[in-house]
Amino acid sequence: MKLVQESDYRFRIDRDGEMRVPGVVFASRALLPDPAGDKSLEQVANVATLPGVVGASYAMPDVHWGYGFPIGGVAATDVATGGVVSPGGVGFDISCGVRLLAADLDRQDLAEPALRALMDGLGAATPRGMNRGAVWALRDARQLREVLAGGARYAVQQGHGVQRDLDRCEDGGAVADADPGQASERAVQRGLGQVGSLGSGNHFLEVQVVDRVYDEPAAEAFGLRAGQVCVMIHCGSRGLGHQICTDHVRVIERAMHRFGISVPDRQLACAPVSSPEGQAYLGAMAAAANYARANRQLLAVAARRVFGRVTGRELALVYDISHNLAKIETHEVAGLPRRLCVHRKGATRALPPGHPDLPADLRGAGQPVLIPGTMGTASYVLTGRPGAPAFASTCHGAGRALSRHRAAKTVHGKELRERLEAEGIMVRGASWRGLAEETPEAYKDVDTVVDAAQGAGLCVRVARLVPIGVVKG
DNA sequence: ATGTCC
């Protein structure tokens, strides 16, 4: 893969073969993936062949190998001229994302034994791990379809949360064009018992402290200040999203020949946005996105209850944003506004100050961009930057550097937990093996990733948060 | 990420 360095944080992959646009990689030289074990830059080039793709096929600084598309990939297709949607451009964990809640409490006012009681309470109130229960026991499949249609809005209507939770959630808590009828019976069955559950892998609920503020006015608009206690929740659409992806990849794979589309990798299966198969996938994807938002809403309500009981304080939503989603958005292409299908997979939307889609109280500061770090390392709050490249997108996290298998060989979960506790981070895990797979050494350095994202002009730092307690999926 | 293969 031939990379041309354009600046400190920008590399180009020139058009070659079937590529319709160039590839652009936003990273420092040190962050570029190792081609020996990671084919993500080939995937950037593959994505550039998709019908209707405009601008470039982009990679964020945390890019790594994924299913078809790289994780940390952004690509937009022009809807009116046969542009496609690809489930591989969203990923299996549809609408995986992050929610940040801020407490009216400072670190210095959260001393022992309250901190231990808080972590014990959060550990007990947060269902996690594979197939192990949920906060909300849904009545039946009919009620699940209400969740798929209404997302966090339906949860709040049912008494799980407050208006602020919707005002500060992407899309006001629910995507409008969800089509619950596009979720298969199996997807519905898998989803019934998981609304309000973390899952596993890199998903977590953390108690964090605002360690540093870079942009005071933006932080104030977001409701953040130095020393403040926060709760960050990182999770997705569980088995339901996975099943929806599986079902629709199969349908689209079989339909592709009818559209005359050929792709260099069958994992890039795609259909025109305007086709019945494309519309079916987008409707199902939106339903899964609503499920993920309801999931984070219920976990937040459970955390809020524990927080109130232990500390007597409130938790206010700062923002909830997905990093695995395709959205129909309007962007300028060659000076003209176009309706685009923007795929962000392991990439976060980052609307700049003044964007009309922002709620009024965030209009001046821009959209809060939530970047979860790794267990035991920092997380970030960023905001968008006017005129930024990549259709208002930035990184989504540290990005894995070692496989789960290799990570688990470097340390035992028990040893890792002891190490983190010695560093002042309380850990409530689900399994020793799962903990070991998530050791910080298995990830790139999130500080370096965020430096590169800002250096590349994708976003602006607002605040840095450090964990003091981790509930791990 | 995921009832890590219906």
PDB file of N, CA, C and O in Angstrom, chain A residues 20 49-54 76-85 259 261 270-275 338-339 341 343:
ATOM      1  N   ARG A  20     -12.660   4.816  -6.974  1.00  0.00           N
ATOM      2  CA  ARG A  20     -13.351   5.973  -7.569  1.00  0.00           C
ATOM      3  C   ARG A  20     -12.862   7.283  -6.969  1.00  0.00           C
ATOM      4  O   ARG A  20     -13.036   8.346  -7.573  1.00  0.00           O
ATOM      5  N   THR A  49     -13.811   2.053  -3.747  1.00  0.00           N
ATOM      6  CA  THR A  49     -14.390   1.524  -5.001  1.00  0.00           C
ATOM      7  C   THR A  49     -15.920   1.504  -4.965  1.00  0.00           C
ATOM      8  O   THR A  49     -16.546   1.177  -5.969  1.00  0.00           O
ATOM      9  N   LEU A  50     -16.538   1.806  -3.827  1.00  0.00           N
ATOM     10  CA  LEU A  50     -17.994   1.649  -3.703  1.00  0.00           C
ATOM     11  C   LEU A  50     -18.747   2.614  -4.633  1.00  0.00           C
ATOM     12  O   LEU A  50     -18.371   3.790  -4.746  1.00  0.00           O
ATOM     13  N   PRO A  51     -19.827   2.147  -5.268  1.00  0.00           N
ATOM     14  CA  PRO A  51     -20.607   3.017  -6.150  1.00  0.00           C
ATOM     15  C   PRO A  51     -21.123   4.267  -5.427  1.00  0.00           C
ATOM     16  O   PRO A  51     -21.666   4.164  -4.328  1.00  0.00           O
ATOM     17  N   GLY A  52     -20.896   5.418  -6.041  1.00  0.00           N
ATOM     18  CA  GLY A  52     -21.432   6.665  -5.507  1.00  0.00           C
ATOM     19  C   GLY A  52     -20.570   7.327  -4.449  1.00  0.00           C
ATOM     20  O   GLY A  52     -20.941   8.389  -3.931  1.00  0.00           O
ATOM     21  N   VAL A  53     -19.425   6.718  -4.114  1.00  0.00           N
ATOM     22  CA  VAL A  53     -18.597   7.293  -3.039  1.00  0.00           C
ATOM     23  C   VAL A  53     -18.084   8.662  -3.488  1.00  0.00           C
ATOM     24  O   VAL A  53     -17.743   8.866  -4.650  1.00  0.00           O
ATOM     25  N   VAL A  54     -18.093   9.620  -2.573  1.00  0.00           N
ATOM     26  CA  VAL A  54     -17.660  10.987  -2.902  1.00  0.00           C
ATOM     27  C   VAL A  54     -16.525  11.436  -1.979  1.00  0.00           C
ATOM     28  O   VAL A  54     -16.390  10.927  -0.857  1.00  0.00           O
ATOM     29  N   ALA A  76     -18.747   8.418   2.479  1.00  0.00           N
ATOM     30  CA  ALA A  76     -20.065   8.956   2.144  1.00  0.00           C
ATOM     31  C   ALA A  76     -20.369   8.670   0.672  1.00  0.00           C
ATOM     32  O   ALA A  76     -19.489   8.776  -0.187  1.00  0.00           O
ATOM     33  N   THR A  77     -21.638   8.305   0.416  1.00  0.00           N
ATOM     34  CA  THR A  77     -22.070   8.043  -0.961  1.00  0.00           C
ATOM     35  C   THR A  77     -23.218   8.980  -1.310  1.00  0.00           C
ATOM     36  O   THR A  77     -24.003   9.369  -0.447  1.00  0.00           O
ATOM     37  N   ASP A  78     -23.296   9.329  -2.599  1.00  0.00           N
ATOM     38  CA  ASP A  78     -24.295  10.288  -3.071  1.00  0.00           C
ATOM     39  C   ASP A  78     -25.608   9.556  -3.362  1.00  0.00           C
ATOM     40  O   ASP A  78     -25.676   8.717  -4.264  1.00  0.00           O
ATOM     41  N   VAL A  79     -26.651   9.870  -2.596  1.00  0.00           N
ATOM     42  CA  VAL A  79     -27.905   9.112  -2.653  1.00  0.00           C
ATOM     43  C   VAL A  79     -28.558   9.220  -4.037  1.00  0.00           C
ATOM     44  O   VAL A  79     -29.052   8.232  -4.587  1.00  0.00           O
ATOM     45  N   ALA A  80     -28.535  10.424  -4.622  1.00  0.00           N
ATOM     46  CA  ALA A  80     -29.286  10.665  -5.863  1.00  0.00           C
ATOM     47  C   ALA A  80     -28.653   9.994  -7.087  1.00  0.00           C
ATOM     48  O   ALA A  80     -29.305   9.830  -8.121  1.00  0.00           O
ATOM     49  N   THR A  81     -27.389   9.613  -6.996  1.00  0.00           N
ATOM     50  CA  THR A  81     -26.713   9.040  -8.175  1.00  0.00           C
ATOM     51  C   THR A  81     -26.294   7.593  -7.945  1.00  0.00           C
ATOM     52  O   THR A  81     -25.231   7.159  -8.382  1.00  0.00           O
ATOM     53  N   GLY A  82     -27.142   6.846  -7.249  1.00  0.00           N
ATOM     54  CA  GLY A  82     -26.889   5.409  -7.091  1.00  0.00           C
ATOM     55  C   GLY A  82     -25.941   5.053  -5.965  1.00  0.00           C
ATOM     56  O   GLY A  82     -25.476   3.912  -5.888  1.00  0.00           O
ATOM     57  N   GLY A  83     -25.671   6.005  -5.083  1.00  0.00           N
ATOM     58  CA  GLY A  83     -24.790   5.725  -3.947  1.00  0.00           C
ATOM     59  C   GLY A  83     -25.330   4.584  -3.102  1.00  0.00           C
ATOM     60  O   GLY A  83     -26.546   4.419  -2.955  1.00  0.00           O
ATOM     61  N   VAL A  84     -24.419   3.793  -2.530  1.00  0.00           N
ATOM     62  CA  VAL A  84     -24.810   2.581  -1.810  1.00  0.00           C
ATOM     63  C   VAL A  84     -24.739   2.774  -0.297  1.00  0.00           C
ATOM     64  O   VAL A  84     -24.091   3.698   0.201  1.00  0.00           O
ATOM     65  N   VAL A  85     -25.424   1.855   0.387  1.00  0.00           N
ATOM     66  CA  VAL A  85     -25.229   1.694   1.830  1.00  0.00           C
ATOM     67  C   VAL A  85     -24.684   0.286   2.027  1.00  0.00           C
ATOM     68  O   VAL A  85     -25.109  -0.655   1.354  1.00  0.00           O
ATOM     69  N   PHE A 259     -27.973  -5.435  -9.058  1.00  0.00           N
ATOM     70  CA  PHE A 259     -27.632  -4.017  -9.193  1.00  0.00           C
ATOM     71  C   PHE A 259     -26.391  -3.822 -10.064  1.00  0.00           C
ATOM     72  O   PHE A 259     -25.971  -2.697 -10.304  1.00  0.00           O
ATOM     73  N   ILE A 261     -23.416  -4.488  -9.227  1.00  0.00           N
ATOM     74  CA  ILE A 261     -22.319  -3.984  -8.388  1.00  0.00           C
ATOM     75  C   ILE A 261     -21.327  -5.113  -8.152  1.00  0.00           C
ATOM     76  O   ILE A 261     -21.715  -6.231  -7.814  1.00  0.00           O
ATOM     77  N   CYS A 270     -23.173  -4.421  -0.518  1.00  0.00           N
ATOM     78  CA  CYS A 270     -23.849  -3.120  -0.433  1.00  0.00           C
ATOM     79  C   CYS A 270     -25.006  -3.075  -1.424  1.00  0.00           C
ATOM     80  O   CYS A 270     -25.058  -3.875  -2.354  1.00  0.00           O
ATOM     81  N   ALA A 271     -25.902  -2.157  -1.228  1.00  0.00           N
ATOM     82  CA  ALA A 271     -27.037  -1.959  -2.128  1.00  0.00           C
ATOM     83  C   ALA A 271     -27.278  -0.462  -2.254  1.00  0.00           C
ATOM     84  O   ALA A 271     -27.020   0.288  -1.307  1.00  0.00           O
ATOM     85  N   PRO A 272     -27.796  -0.014  -3.421  1.00  0.00           N
ATOM     86  CA  PRO A 272     -28.110   1.408  -3.533  1.00  0.00           C
ATOM     87  C   PRO A 272     -29.028   1.843  -2.381  1.00  0.00           C
ATOM     88  O   PRO A 272     -29.954   1.112  -2.014  1.00  0.00           O
ATOM     89  N   VAL A 273     -28.777   3.028  -1.840  1.00  0.00           N
ATOM     90  CA  VAL A 273     -29.606   3.556  -0.750  1.00  0.00           C
ATOM     91  C   VAL A 273     -31.076   3.539  -1.154  1.00  0.00           C
ATOM     92  O   VAL A 273     -31.958   3.235  -0.346  1.00  0.00           O
ATOM     93  N   SER A 274     -31.348   3.838  -2.431  1.00  0.00           N
ATOM     94  CA  SER A 274     -32.735   3.953  -2.898  1.00  0.00           C
ATOM     95  C   SER A 274     -33.372   2.602  -3.230  1.00  0.00           C
ATOM     96  O   SER A 274     -34.565   2.553  -3.522  1.00  0.00           O
ATOM     97  N   SER A 275     -32.621   1.506  -3.198  1.00  0.00           N
ATOM     98  CA  SER A 275     -33.186   0.185  -3.526  1.00  0.00           C
ATOM     99  C   SER A 275     -34.014  -0.344  -2.354  1.00  0.00           C
ATOM    100  O   SER A 275     -33.823   0.092  -1.211  1.00  0.00           O
ATOM    101  N   ARG A 338     -25.302  18.168  -1.225  1.00  0.00           N
ATOM    102  CA  ARG A 338     -25.750  16.849  -1.703  1.00  0.00           C
ATOM    103  C   ARG A 338     -26.271  16.037  -0.527  1.00  0.00           C
ATOM    104  O   ARG A 338     -25.747  16.133   0.587  1.00  0.00           O
ATOM    105  N   ARG A 339     -27.266  15.200  -0.788  1.00  0.00           N
ATOM    106  CA  ARG A 339     -27.729  14.249   0.238  1.00  0.00           C
ATOM    107  C   ARG A 339     -26.813  13.036   0.199  1.00  0.00           C
ATOM    108  O   ARG A 339     -26.725  12.351  -0.829  1.00  0.00           O
ATOM    109  N   CYS A 341     -25.126   9.456   2.109  1.00  0.00           N
ATOM    110  CA  CYS A 341     -25.210   8.413   3.132  1.00  0.00           C
ATOM    111  C   CYS A 341     -23.822   8.318   3.762  1.00  0.00           C
ATOM    112  O   CYS A 341     -22.896   7.777   3.150  1.00  0.00           O
ATOM    113  N   HIS A 343     -21.278   6.856   6.175  1.00  0.00           N
ATOM    114  CA  HIS A 343     -20.977   5.698   7.030  1.00  0.00           C
ATOM    115  C   HIS A 343     -19.886   6.099   8.015  1.00  0.00           C
ATOM    116  O   HIS A 343     -18.826   6.556   7.598  1.00  0.00           O
TER     117      HIS A 343
END
